[in-house]
Amino acid sequence: MSSNMYSSSSNSPKPPLIFPLLTTLFFFLFLFLSAAAHSSSECSDQFRGMITTHRQTPNCRKLTTLKAEFGWTILQNKTTTVDVFFGARLDNDEGWLAWGVNPGHRPQMIGTRAMVGIKYKNRSFGVDTYNITSGTKLGCPLLPSKLDKDDDVIFSNLQIRNQSDLVVISATINLLSDQYNISRLHHVWQVADEAGGNEPKKHPTTLQNVDSTETIDLKTGIGHSVGQHRRHLRKVHGILNIVGWGILLPLGVILARYFRQFPYKWKYWFIAHINIQIVGYTLGTIGWAIGLVLGHSSRYYTFRIHRILAIFIFTFTTLQMLALRLKPEATDEYRKYWDIYHQFLGYALLALISVNIFQGIAILKPDHTLKWAYIGVLGALAAITLAFQIRTWVKFLQSSKKEKEKEKDNNKSDAQAPTGGGPPNGGGLPLVGGGGGGGHPGGSGGGEGP
């Protein structure tokens, strides 16, 4: 390809950097304010209806994990006696749910006095009290244990009920020790799908299960979790990566591919392309850094595949961005090989980014809204790409037809027909630079980005 093909790109104005920097700052600030303002919502109507009687309407709220719900009533003139209700869905043929209090300095599994409701394979239900010790964590069987005065808390009036797979366990608890304070009550909950008779089997070690602890003020209903700030950071981490890596970078590629020269020629494609890529890369990098911090602060879990893919994506996306300054000159003889590598790596990264975003969604296990929202985004990006590609084909065929008609009218039978054999790959390189063909309708994507 002739060097004059590149001249228009190389003379394009440099993109103003203040736009991506300000956009990144305000977007990041908005996410943190949204996360800080988040609070647990009210409990569901179904749960409220199952715990309300003609004598009392308990306080209730949704807990932060496992889609669990908690209700309570402080008995009048008895600040150490509380009616408690705990509910969660057991959708499988068997399973168990548990709620308990811990007299220690922080909410944790070991040392918890709990009530556990079990759903048996024959669709019957049972509820009993359990004392969770360090042996439980080491794998010793967890069996029913009667709690008395020596255990600092007494559970009475144990009940279990279910309605459309929502299972609710309840009890009256008498807190006998000064280590319990209803203004700072350490409580723990758990849900799992496997039980052997009266023995709850080991629960999964997902983020939702590990983070199922809280310190709650029963007088106000406000709860604080040791992992609360980590949950907010995970949300920010996920949103930044979805917006930065998963939305803006593909949009920048689409713009460079279809708006540089063919099928559309837009004078400001380079400025728009670079600004979108810089904002996307910056947001994604911030999200990646937050992910590293979360990984290093975790004592209970690690997600090796997600972590390795994230490091790979960041490393090679950074390499793609460095091409803005380090790419070979248009006249270098090995430039065409660099273009091939640049395009192949860019498209491979886009595919890998989508895979890793789905990995992250699976780890967080939010409701299905986030998953389907991202699927909708991918569908929209695919539809946009398909529409532009169809337009590329149509314009290419129309151009080829006009060329043939012109040759026929001029009776130049010995003239060489237009070559190319297919639609253009467009005018952009993935992720950065916007290199690619566009010099003629059948270009193969060997051009240079600005």
GROMACS .gro file of C-alpha atoms in nm:
model
  450
    1MET     CA    1   0.000   0.000   0.000
    2SER     CA    2   0.121   0.347  -0.081
    3SER     CA    3   0.240   0.576   0.192
    4ASN     CA    4  -0.010   0.850   0.103
    5MET     CA    5  -0.281   0.631   0.248
    6TYR     CA    6  -0.144   0.709   0.592
    7SER     CA    7  -0.095   1.079   0.550
    8SER     CA    8  -0.449   1.177   0.645
    9SER     CA    9  -0.430   0.974   0.965
   10SER     CA   10  -0.088   1.099   1.067
   11ASN     CA   11  -0.205   1.461   1.032
   12SER     CA   12  -0.509   1.408   1.254
   13PRO     CA   13  -0.526   1.639   1.555
   14LYS     CA   14  -0.403   1.505   1.884
   15PRO     CA   15  -0.685   1.411   2.126
   16PRO     CA   16  -0.738   1.639   2.427
   17LEU     CA   17  -0.653   1.439   2.741
   18ILE     CA   18  -0.861   1.653   2.980
   19PHE     CA   19  -1.183   1.489   2.859
   20PRO     CA   20  -1.096   1.129   2.952
   21LEU     CA   21  -0.938   1.233   3.281
   22LEU     CA   22  -1.240   1.436   3.396
   23THR     CA   23  -1.480   1.167   3.280
   24THR     CA   24  -1.289   0.904   3.475
   25LEU     CA   25  -1.280   1.119   3.789
   26PHE     CA   26  -1.653   1.195   3.795
   27PHE     CA   27  -1.752   0.839   3.706
   28PHE     CA   28  -1.533   0.692   3.979
   29LEU     CA   29  -1.667   0.943   4.233
   30PHE     CA   30  -2.025   0.857   4.138
   31LEU     CA   31  -1.962   0.485   4.195
   32PHE     CA   32  -1.820   0.538   4.542
   33LEU     CA   33  -2.104   0.770   4.643
   34SER     CA   34  -2.356   0.515   4.517
   35ALA     CA   35  -2.184   0.237   4.708
   36ALA     CA   36  -2.164   0.442   5.026
   37ALA     CA   37  -2.534   0.528   5.006
   38HIS     CA   38  -2.635   0.166   4.964
   39SER     CA   39  -2.824   0.011   5.253
   40SER     CA   40  -3.011  -0.310   5.307
   41SER     CA   41  -3.368  -0.303   5.184
   42GLU     CA   42  -3.682  -0.401   5.365
   43CYS     CA   43  -3.782  -0.763   5.389
   44SER     CA   44  -4.015  -0.924   5.138
   45ASP     CA   45  -4.392  -0.929   5.180
   46GLN     CA   46  -4.384  -1.310   5.189
   47PHE     CA   47  -4.137  -1.319   5.479
   48ARG     CA   48  -4.321  -1.043   5.664
   49GLY     CA   49  -4.647  -1.232   5.627
   50MET     CA   50  -4.495  -1.555   5.761
   51ILE     CA   51  -4.361  -1.393   6.082
   52THR     CA   52  -4.650  -1.155   6.158
   53THR     CA   53  -4.919  -1.266   6.402
   54HIS     CA   54  -5.220  -1.099   6.553
   55ARG     CA   55  -5.013  -1.030   6.863
   56GLN     CA   56  -4.697  -0.883   6.713
   57THR     CA   57  -4.546  -0.738   6.396
   58PRO     CA   58  -4.169  -0.795   6.420
   59ASN     CA   59  -3.905  -0.567   6.278
   60CYS     CA   60  -3.746  -0.719   5.971
   61ARG     CA   61  -3.487  -0.652   5.701
   62LYS     CA   62  -3.303  -0.826   5.423
   63LEU     CA   63  -2.953  -0.939   5.510
   64THR     CA   64  -2.655  -0.862   5.292
   65THR     CA   65  -2.589  -1.211   5.153
   66LEU     CA   66  -2.755  -1.536   5.044
   67LYS     CA   67  -3.088  -1.354   4.987
   68ALA     CA   68  -3.159  -1.415   5.355
   69GLU     CA   69  -3.405  -1.221   5.572
   70PHE     CA   70  -3.408  -1.152   5.943
   71GLY     CA   71  -3.684  -1.047   6.181
   72TRP     CA   72  -3.689  -0.975   6.554
   73THR     CA   73  -3.898  -0.844   6.842
   74ILE     CA   74  -3.744  -0.728   7.172
   75LEU     CA   75  -3.981  -0.853   7.439
   76GLN     CA   76  -4.122  -0.576   7.654
   77ASN     CA   77  -3.925  -0.500   7.973
   78LYS     CA   78  -3.681  -0.782   7.889
   79THR     CA   79  -3.385  -0.636   7.706
   80THR     CA   80  -3.207  -0.972   7.702
   81THR     CA   81  -3.496  -1.173   7.559
   82VAL     CA   82  -3.569  -1.152   7.188
   83ASP     CA   83  -3.796  -1.334   6.944
   84VAL     CA   84  -3.592  -1.395   6.628
   85PHE     CA   85  -3.693  -1.513   6.279
   86PHE     CA   86  -3.459  -1.613   5.998
   87GLY     CA   87  -3.565  -1.703   5.644
   88ALA     CA   88  -3.401  -1.816   5.320
   89ARG     CA   89  -3.496  -2.016   5.014
   90LEU     CA   90  -3.411  -2.386   4.993
   91ASP     CA   91  -3.484  -2.465   4.629
   92ASN     CA   92  -3.329  -2.814   4.616
   93ASP     CA   93  -3.466  -3.143   4.749
   94GLU     CA   94  -3.261  -3.106   5.066
   95GLY     CA   95  -3.065  -2.836   5.240
   96TRP     CA   96  -3.028  -2.636   5.557
   97LEU     CA   97  -3.030  -2.282   5.691
   98ALA     CA   98  -2.882  -2.153   6.015
   99TRP     CA   99  -2.877  -1.842   6.229
  100GLY     CA  100  -2.688  -1.781   6.551
  101VAL     CA  101  -2.519  -1.536   6.787
  102ASN     CA  102  -2.154  -1.516   6.886
  103PRO     CA  103  -2.038  -1.385   7.227
  104GLY     CA  104  -1.688  -1.306   7.097
  105HIS     CA  105  -1.535  -0.977   6.995
  106ARG     CA  106  -1.648  -1.011   6.633
  107PRO     CA  107  -1.907  -1.210   6.435
  108GLN     CA  108  -1.757  -1.538   6.316
  109MET     CA  109  -1.850  -1.902   6.273
  110ILE     CA  110  -1.640  -2.051   6.556
  111GLY     CA  111  -1.809  -1.998   6.892
  112THR     CA  112  -2.153  -1.934   6.746
  113ARG     CA  113  -2.461  -2.070   6.924
  114ALA     CA  114  -2.707  -2.142   6.647
  115MET     CA  115  -3.042  -2.279   6.548
  116VAL     CA  116  -3.036  -2.488   6.229
  117GLY     CA  117  -3.335  -2.582   6.017
  118ILE     CA  118  -3.298  -2.884   5.789
  119LYS     CA  119  -3.500  -2.980   5.484
  120TYR     CA  120  -3.485  -3.359   5.439
  121LYS     CA  121  -3.507  -3.549   5.113
  122ASN     CA  122  -3.857  -3.670   5.202
  123ARG     CA  123  -3.967  -3.302   5.205
  124SER     CA  124  -4.009  -3.295   5.586
  125PHE     CA  125  -3.841  -3.036   5.808
  126GLY     CA  126  -3.665  -3.023   6.141
  127VAL     CA  127  -3.500  -2.760   6.359
  128ASP     CA  128  -3.255  -2.791   6.650
  129THR     CA  129  -2.979  -2.605   6.834
  130TYR     CA  130  -2.607  -2.646   6.762
  131ASN     CA  131  -2.284  -2.528   6.922
  132ILE     CA  132  -2.026  -2.453   6.655
  133THR     CA  133  -1.670  -2.512   6.775
  134SER     CA  134  -1.324  -2.505   6.618
  135GLY     CA  135  -1.365  -2.876   6.550
  136THR     CA  136  -1.646  -2.796   6.308
  137LYS     CA  137  -1.407  -2.592   6.095
  138LEU     CA  138  -1.159  -2.882   6.097
  139GLY     CA  139  -1.425  -3.116   5.956
  140CYS     CA  140  -1.573  -3.278   6.268
  141PRO     CA  141  -1.944  -3.366   6.234
  142LEU     CA  142  -2.181  -3.091   6.344
  143LEU     CA  143  -2.457  -3.254   6.549
  144PRO     CA  144  -2.740  -3.114   6.762
  145SER     CA  145  -2.634  -2.979   7.099
  146LYS     CA  146  -2.860  -2.866   7.378
  147LEU     CA  147  -2.776  -2.509   7.478
  148ASP     CA  148  -2.818  -2.420   7.846
  149LYS     CA  149  -2.693  -2.164   8.094
  150ASP     CA  150  -2.334  -2.278   8.049
  151ASP     CA  151  -2.355  -2.172   7.683
  152ASP     CA  152  -2.456  -1.813   7.771
  153VAL     CA  153  -2.775  -1.830   7.562
  154ILE     CA  154  -3.095  -2.036   7.568
  155PHE     CA  155  -3.310  -2.104   7.259
  156SER     CA  156  -3.675  -2.184   7.331
  157ASN     CA  157  -3.996  -2.215   7.128
  158LEU     CA  158  -3.805  -2.345   6.825
  159GLN     CA  159  -4.022  -2.357   6.511
  160ILE     CA  160  -3.977  -2.412   6.139
  161ARG     CA  161  -4.225  -2.340   5.861
  162ASN     CA  162  -4.210  -2.314   5.484
  163GLN     CA  163  -4.406  -2.153   5.205
  164SER     CA  164  -4.313  -2.194   4.837
  165ASP     CA  165  -3.952  -2.293   4.920
  166LEU     CA  166  -3.910  -1.999   5.159
  167VAL     CA  167  -3.814  -2.165   5.488
  168VAL     CA  168  -3.834  -1.970   5.815
  169ILE     CA  169  -3.687  -2.080   6.148
  170SER     CA  170  -3.773  -1.894   6.469
  171ALA     CA  171  -3.701  -1.904   6.839
  172THR     CA  172  -3.705  -1.702   7.157
  173ILE     CA  173  -3.350  -1.639   7.271
  174ASN     CA  174  -3.251  -1.546   7.624
  175LEU     CA  175  -2.910  -1.379   7.636
  176LEU     CA  176  -2.768  -1.470   7.975
  177SER     CA  177  -2.420  -1.322   7.955
  178ASP     CA  178  -2.294  -0.965   7.967
  179GLN     CA  179  -2.097  -1.054   7.653
  180TYR     CA  180  -2.419  -1.010   7.456
  181ASN     CA  181  -2.551  -0.662   7.390
  182ILE     CA  182  -2.861  -0.610   7.176
  183SER     CA  183  -2.712  -0.278   7.064
  184ARG     CA  184  -2.407  -0.464   6.928
  185LEU     CA  185  -2.519  -0.820   6.867
  186HIS     CA  186  -2.281  -1.035   6.662
  187HIS     CA  187  -2.494  -1.265   6.448
  188VAL     CA  188  -2.404  -1.520   6.182
  189TRP     CA  189  -2.615  -1.695   5.919
  190GLN     CA  190  -2.564  -1.962   5.657
  191VAL     CA  191  -2.745  -2.153   5.380
  192ALA     CA  192  -2.636  -2.475   5.204
  193ASP     CA  193  -2.780  -2.755   4.992
  194GLU     CA  194  -2.662  -3.076   5.157
  195ALA     CA  195  -2.747  -3.246   5.486
  196GLY     CA  196  -2.706  -3.596   5.621
  197GLY     CA  197  -2.987  -3.660   5.866
  198ASN     CA  198  -2.948  -3.405   6.145
  199GLU     CA  199  -2.595  -3.315   6.034
  200PRO     CA  200  -2.560  -3.004   5.816
  201LYS     CA  201  -2.287  -3.074   5.565
  202LYS     CA  202  -2.015  -2.823   5.481
  203HIS     CA  203  -2.141  -2.509   5.313
  204PRO     CA  204  -1.981  -2.365   4.995
  205THR     CA  205  -1.695  -2.118   5.029
  206THR     CA  206  -1.825  -1.854   4.789
  207LEU     CA  207  -1.804  -1.485   4.875
  208GLN     CA  208  -2.170  -1.486   4.975
  209ASN     CA  209  -2.116  -1.768   5.225
  210VAL     CA  210  -1.794  -1.631   5.372
  211ASP     CA  211  -1.940  -1.281   5.420
  212SER     CA  212  -2.252  -1.396   5.607
  213THR     CA  213  -2.173  -1.217   5.935
  214GLU     CA  214  -2.281  -0.887   6.084
  215THR     CA  215  -2.298  -0.679   6.399
  216ILE     CA  216  -2.649  -0.542   6.438
  217ASP     CA  217  -2.817  -0.292   6.665
  218LEU     CA  218  -3.157  -0.448   6.735
  219LYS     CA  219  -3.289  -0.117   6.865
  220THR     CA  220  -3.235   0.063   6.533
  221GLY     CA  221  -3.205  -0.226   6.287
  222ILE     CA  222  -2.874  -0.095   6.153
  223GLY     CA  223  -2.609  -0.356   6.081
  224HIS     CA  224  -2.237  -0.330   6.016
  225SER     CA  225  -2.023  -0.603   5.866
  226VAL     CA  226  -1.648  -0.651   5.879
  227GLY     CA  227  -1.660  -0.725   5.505
  228GLN     CA  228  -1.903  -0.445   5.419
  229HIS     CA  229  -1.639  -0.219   5.264
  230ARG     CA  230  -1.506  -0.515   5.066
  231ARG     CA  231  -1.852  -0.580   4.922
  232HIS     CA  232  -1.872  -0.218   4.811
  233LEU     CA  233  -1.527  -0.243   4.654
  234ARG     CA  234  -1.628  -0.560   4.470
  235LYS     CA  235  -1.926  -0.379   4.321
  236VAL     CA  236  -1.708  -0.087   4.215
  237HIS     CA  237  -1.449  -0.331   4.077
  238GLY     CA  238  -1.711  -0.513   3.873
  239ILE     CA  239  -1.883  -0.201   3.737
  240LEU     CA  240  -1.555  -0.034   3.640
  241ASN     CA  241  -1.435  -0.340   3.452
  242ILE     CA  242  -1.767  -0.396   3.276
  243VAL     CA  243  -1.789  -0.032   3.164
  244GLY     CA  244  -1.418   0.014   3.089
  245TRP     CA  245  -1.300  -0.320   2.949
  246GLY     CA  246  -1.634  -0.463   2.840
  247ILE     CA  247  -1.817  -0.167   2.682
  248LEU     CA  248  -1.593   0.128   2.598
  249LEU     CA  249  -1.303  -0.066   2.444
  250PRO     CA  250  -1.529  -0.257   2.201
  251LEU     CA  251  -1.706   0.069   2.111
  252GLY     CA  252  -1.372   0.227   2.031
  253VAL     CA  253  -1.282  -0.065   1.806
  254ILE     CA  254  -1.615  -0.045   1.622
  255LEU     CA  255  -1.569   0.328   1.566
  256ALA     CA  256  -1.216   0.290   1.428
  257ARG     CA  257  -1.311  -0.006   1.211
  258TYR     CA  258  -1.611   0.144   1.036
  259PHE     CA  259  -1.561   0.523   1.049
  260ARG     CA  260  -1.204   0.573   0.938
  261GLN     CA  261  -1.253   0.543   0.562
  262PHE     CA  262  -1.484   0.259   0.471
  263PRO     CA  263  -1.782   0.228   0.475
  264TYR     CA  264  -1.800   0.572   0.641
  265LYS     CA  265  -1.539   0.847   0.647
  266TRP     CA  266  -1.564   1.073   0.950
  267LYS     CA  267  -1.314   1.353   1.000
  268TYR     CA  268  -1.311   1.325   1.379
  269TRP     CA  269  -1.297   0.947   1.408
  270PHE     CA  270  -0.945   0.949   1.554
  271ILE     CA  271  -1.023   1.197   1.834
  272ALA     CA  272  -1.338   1.006   1.932
  273HIS     CA  273  -1.162   0.670   1.904
  274ILE     CA  274  -0.868   0.767   2.122
  275ASN     CA  275  -1.081   0.940   2.387
  276ILE     CA  276  -1.307   0.636   2.418
  277GLN     CA  277  -1.008   0.402   2.441
  278ILE     CA  278  -0.829   0.613   2.701
  279VAL     CA  279  -1.139   0.638   2.920
  280GLY     CA  280  -1.208   0.264   2.883
  281TYR     CA  281  -0.848   0.171   2.959
  282THR     CA  282  -0.832   0.404   3.261
  283LEU     CA  283  -1.155   0.275   3.414
  284GLY     CA  284  -1.052  -0.085   3.349
  285THR     CA  285  -0.709  -0.028   3.504
  286ILE     CA  286  -0.861   0.124   3.818
  287GLY     CA  287  -1.099  -0.170   3.842
  288TRP     CA  288  -0.809  -0.413   3.792
  289ALA     CA  289  -0.607  -0.244   4.070
  290ILE     CA  290  -0.905  -0.267   4.308
  291GLY     CA  291  -0.927  -0.637   4.222
  292LEU     CA  292  -0.562  -0.686   4.319
  293VAL     CA  293  -0.622  -0.512   4.652
  294LEU     CA  294  -0.925  -0.732   4.720
  295GLY     CA  295  -0.727  -1.044   4.631
  296HIS     CA  296  -0.440  -0.956   4.865
  297SER     CA  297  -0.677  -0.873   5.153
  298SER     CA  298  -0.859  -1.205   5.132
  299ARG     CA  299  -0.774  -1.471   5.389
  300TYR     CA  300  -1.035  -1.728   5.298
  301TYR     CA  301  -1.056  -1.754   4.922
  302THR     CA  302  -0.872  -1.698   4.597
  303PHE     CA  303  -0.993  -1.707   4.239
  304ARG     CA  304  -0.690  -1.814   4.039
  305ILE     CA  305  -0.841  -1.829   3.690
  306HIS     CA  306  -1.012  -1.490   3.725
  307ARG     CA  307  -0.690  -1.338   3.862
  308ILE     CA  308  -0.465  -1.485   3.591
  309LEU     CA  309  -0.699  -1.373   3.312
  310ALA     CA  310  -0.718  -1.023   3.463
  311ILE     CA  311  -0.339  -0.989   3.477
  312PHE     CA  312  -0.312  -1.114   3.118
  313ILE     CA  313  -0.578  -0.867   3.000
  314PHE     CA  314  -0.416  -0.572   3.177
  315THR     CA  315  -0.066  -0.657   3.053
  316PHE     CA  316  -0.152  -0.697   2.687
  317THR     CA  317  -0.407  -0.415   2.680
  318THR     CA  318  -0.134  -0.189   2.817
  319LEU     CA  319   0.089  -0.315   2.535
  320GLN     CA  320  -0.184  -0.225   2.285
  321MET     CA  321  -0.215   0.125   2.433
  322LEU     CA  322   0.161   0.179   2.415
  323ALA     CA  323   0.130   0.135   2.039
  324LEU     CA  324   0.008   0.496   2.032
  325ARG     CA  325   0.373   0.600   2.068
  326LEU     CA  326   0.580   0.291   1.995
  327LYS     CA  327   0.432   0.155   1.674
  328PRO     CA  328   0.660   0.133   1.367
  329GLU     CA  329   0.656   0.408   1.109
  330ALA     CA  330   0.434   0.362   0.804
  331THR     CA  331   0.742   0.328   0.581
  332ASP     CA  332   0.901   0.049   0.786
  333GLU     CA  333   0.910  -0.273   0.588
  334TYR     CA  334   0.792  -0.486   0.881
  335ARG     CA  335   0.495  -0.256   0.953
  336LYS     CA  336   0.246  -0.493   0.785
  337TYR     CA  337   0.348  -0.775   1.019
  338TRP     CA  338   0.303  -0.548   1.317
  339ASP     CA  339  -0.048  -0.459   1.190
  340ILE     CA  340  -0.141  -0.827   1.173
  341TYR     CA  341  -0.017  -0.890   1.528
  342HIS     CA  342  -0.190  -0.575   1.657
  343GLN     CA  343  -0.526  -0.670   1.511
  344PHE     CA  344  -0.509  -1.035   1.617
  345LEU     CA  345  -0.413  -0.950   1.977
  346GLY     CA  346  -0.680  -0.680   1.997
  347TYR     CA  347  -0.966  -0.906   1.892
  348ALA     CA  348  -0.836  -1.188   2.113
  349LEU     CA  349  -0.837  -0.951   2.410
  350LEU     CA  350  -1.197  -0.846   2.346
  351ALA     CA  351  -1.304  -1.211   2.356
  352LEU     CA  352  -1.100  -1.278   2.671
  353ILE     CA  353  -1.244  -0.971   2.842
  354SER     CA  354  -1.600  -1.100   2.792
  355VAL     CA  355  -1.504  -1.442   2.933
  356ASN     CA  356  -1.345  -1.288   3.243
  357ILE     CA  357  -1.640  -1.055   3.306
  358PHE     CA  358  -1.871  -1.356   3.315
  359GLN     CA  359  -1.621  -1.522   3.551
  360GLY     CA  360  -1.645  -1.222   3.782
  361ILE     CA  361  -2.024  -1.220   3.774
  362ALA     CA  362  -2.026  -1.590   3.864
  363ILE     CA  363  -1.795  -1.520   4.160
  364LEU     CA  364  -2.006  -1.235   4.298
  365LYS     CA  365  -2.329  -1.433   4.251
  366PRO     CA  366  -2.559  -1.129   4.244
  367ASP     CA  367  -2.913  -1.157   4.121
  368HIS     CA  368  -2.950  -1.238   3.752
  369THR     CA  369  -3.010  -0.872   3.659
  370LEU     CA  370  -2.639  -0.792   3.620
  371LYS     CA  371  -2.571  -1.102   3.413
  372TRP     CA  372  -2.858  -1.041   3.174
  373ALA     CA  373  -2.776  -0.670   3.155
  374TYR     CA  374  -2.425  -0.754   3.035
  375ILE     CA  375  -2.563  -1.012   2.792
  376GLY     CA  376  -2.787  -0.735   2.658
  377VAL     CA  377  -2.485  -0.507   2.618
  378LEU     CA  378  -2.297  -0.776   2.426
  379GLY     CA  379  -2.603  -0.835   2.210
  380ALA     CA  380  -2.627  -0.464   2.133
  381LEU     CA  381  -2.257  -0.447   2.041
  382ALA     CA  382  -2.295  -0.754   1.820
  383ALA     CA  383  -2.602  -0.606   1.649
  384ILE     CA  384  -2.420  -0.277   1.584
  385THR     CA  385  -2.120  -0.462   1.441
  386LEU     CA  386  -2.341  -0.680   1.222
  387ALA     CA  387  -2.530  -0.377   1.088
  388PHE     CA  388  -2.207  -0.199   0.998
  389GLN     CA  389  -2.063  -0.515   0.841
  390ILE     CA  390  -2.374  -0.559   0.626
  391ARG     CA  391  -2.343  -0.197   0.520
  392THR     CA  392  -1.977  -0.265   0.435
  393TRP     CA  393  -2.073  -0.558   0.212
  394VAL     CA  394  -2.349  -0.361   0.039
  395LYS     CA  395  -2.125  -0.064  -0.028
  396PHE     CA  396  -1.844  -0.288  -0.151
  397LEU     CA  397  -2.073  -0.472  -0.393
  398GLN     CA  398  -2.217  -0.144  -0.516
  399SER     CA  399  -1.868  -0.006  -0.574
  400SER     CA  400  -1.762  -0.319  -0.759
  401LYS     CA  401  -2.071  -0.302  -0.980
  402LYS     CA  402  -2.008   0.064  -1.067
  403GLU     CA  403  -1.647  -0.015  -1.158
  404LYS     CA  404  -1.751  -0.296  -1.389
  405GLU     CA  405  -2.015  -0.079  -1.558
  406LYS     CA  406  -1.762   0.198  -1.609
  407GLU     CA  407  -1.513  -0.042  -1.766
  408LYS     CA  408  -1.782  -0.183  -1.994
  409ASP     CA  409  -1.893   0.163  -2.108
  410ASN     CA  410  -1.535   0.263  -2.187
  411ASN     CA  411  -1.472  -0.066  -2.371
  412LYS     CA  412  -1.159  -0.132  -2.173
  413SER     CA  413  -1.180  -0.508  -2.180
  414ASP     CA  414  -0.811  -0.548  -2.114
  415ALA     CA  415  -0.826  -0.340  -1.797
  416GLN     CA  416  -0.775  -0.524  -1.472
  417ALA     CA  417  -1.095  -0.575  -1.276
  418PRO     CA  418  -1.108  -0.454  -0.915
  419THR     CA  419  -0.942  -0.701  -0.678
  420GLY     CA  420  -0.999  -0.774  -0.313
  421GLY     CA  421  -1.230  -1.075  -0.323
  422GLY     CA  422  -1.435  -0.971  -0.025
  423PRO     CA  423  -1.554  -0.694   0.197
  424PRO     CA  424  -1.301  -0.472   0.370
  425ASN     CA  425  -1.187  -0.537   0.721
  426GLY     CA  426  -1.252  -0.173   0.785
  427GLY     CA  427  -1.040   0.111   0.889
  428GLY     CA  428  -0.935   0.039   1.240
  429LEU     CA  429  -0.713  -0.169   1.458
  430PRO     CA  430  -0.857  -0.304   1.776
  431LEU     CA  431  -0.807  -0.117   2.099
  432VAL     CA  432  -0.564   0.151   1.977
  433GLY     CA  433  -0.437   0.334   1.678
  434GLY     CA  434  -0.732   0.267   1.450
  435GLY     CA  435  -0.501   0.117   1.188
  436GLY     CA  436  -0.638  -0.089   0.907
  437GLY     CA  437  -0.733  -0.077   0.547
  438GLY     CA  438  -0.969   0.164   0.392
  439GLY     CA  439  -0.760   0.277   0.098
  440HIS     CA  440  -0.993   0.088  -0.137
  441PRO     CA  441  -1.307  -0.118  -0.089
  442GLY     CA  442  -1.124  -0.447  -0.084
  443GLY     CA  443  -0.855  -0.340   0.163
  444SER     CA  444  -0.721  -0.609   0.390
  445GLY     CA  445  -0.661  -0.402   0.699
  446GLY     CA  446  -0.293  -0.332   0.652
  447GLY     CA  447  -0.305   0.042   0.703
  448GLU     CA  448  -0.178   0.251   0.988
  449GLY     CA  449  -0.357   0.428   1.267
  450PRO     CA  450  -0.261   0.780   1.344
   0.00000   0.00000   0.00000
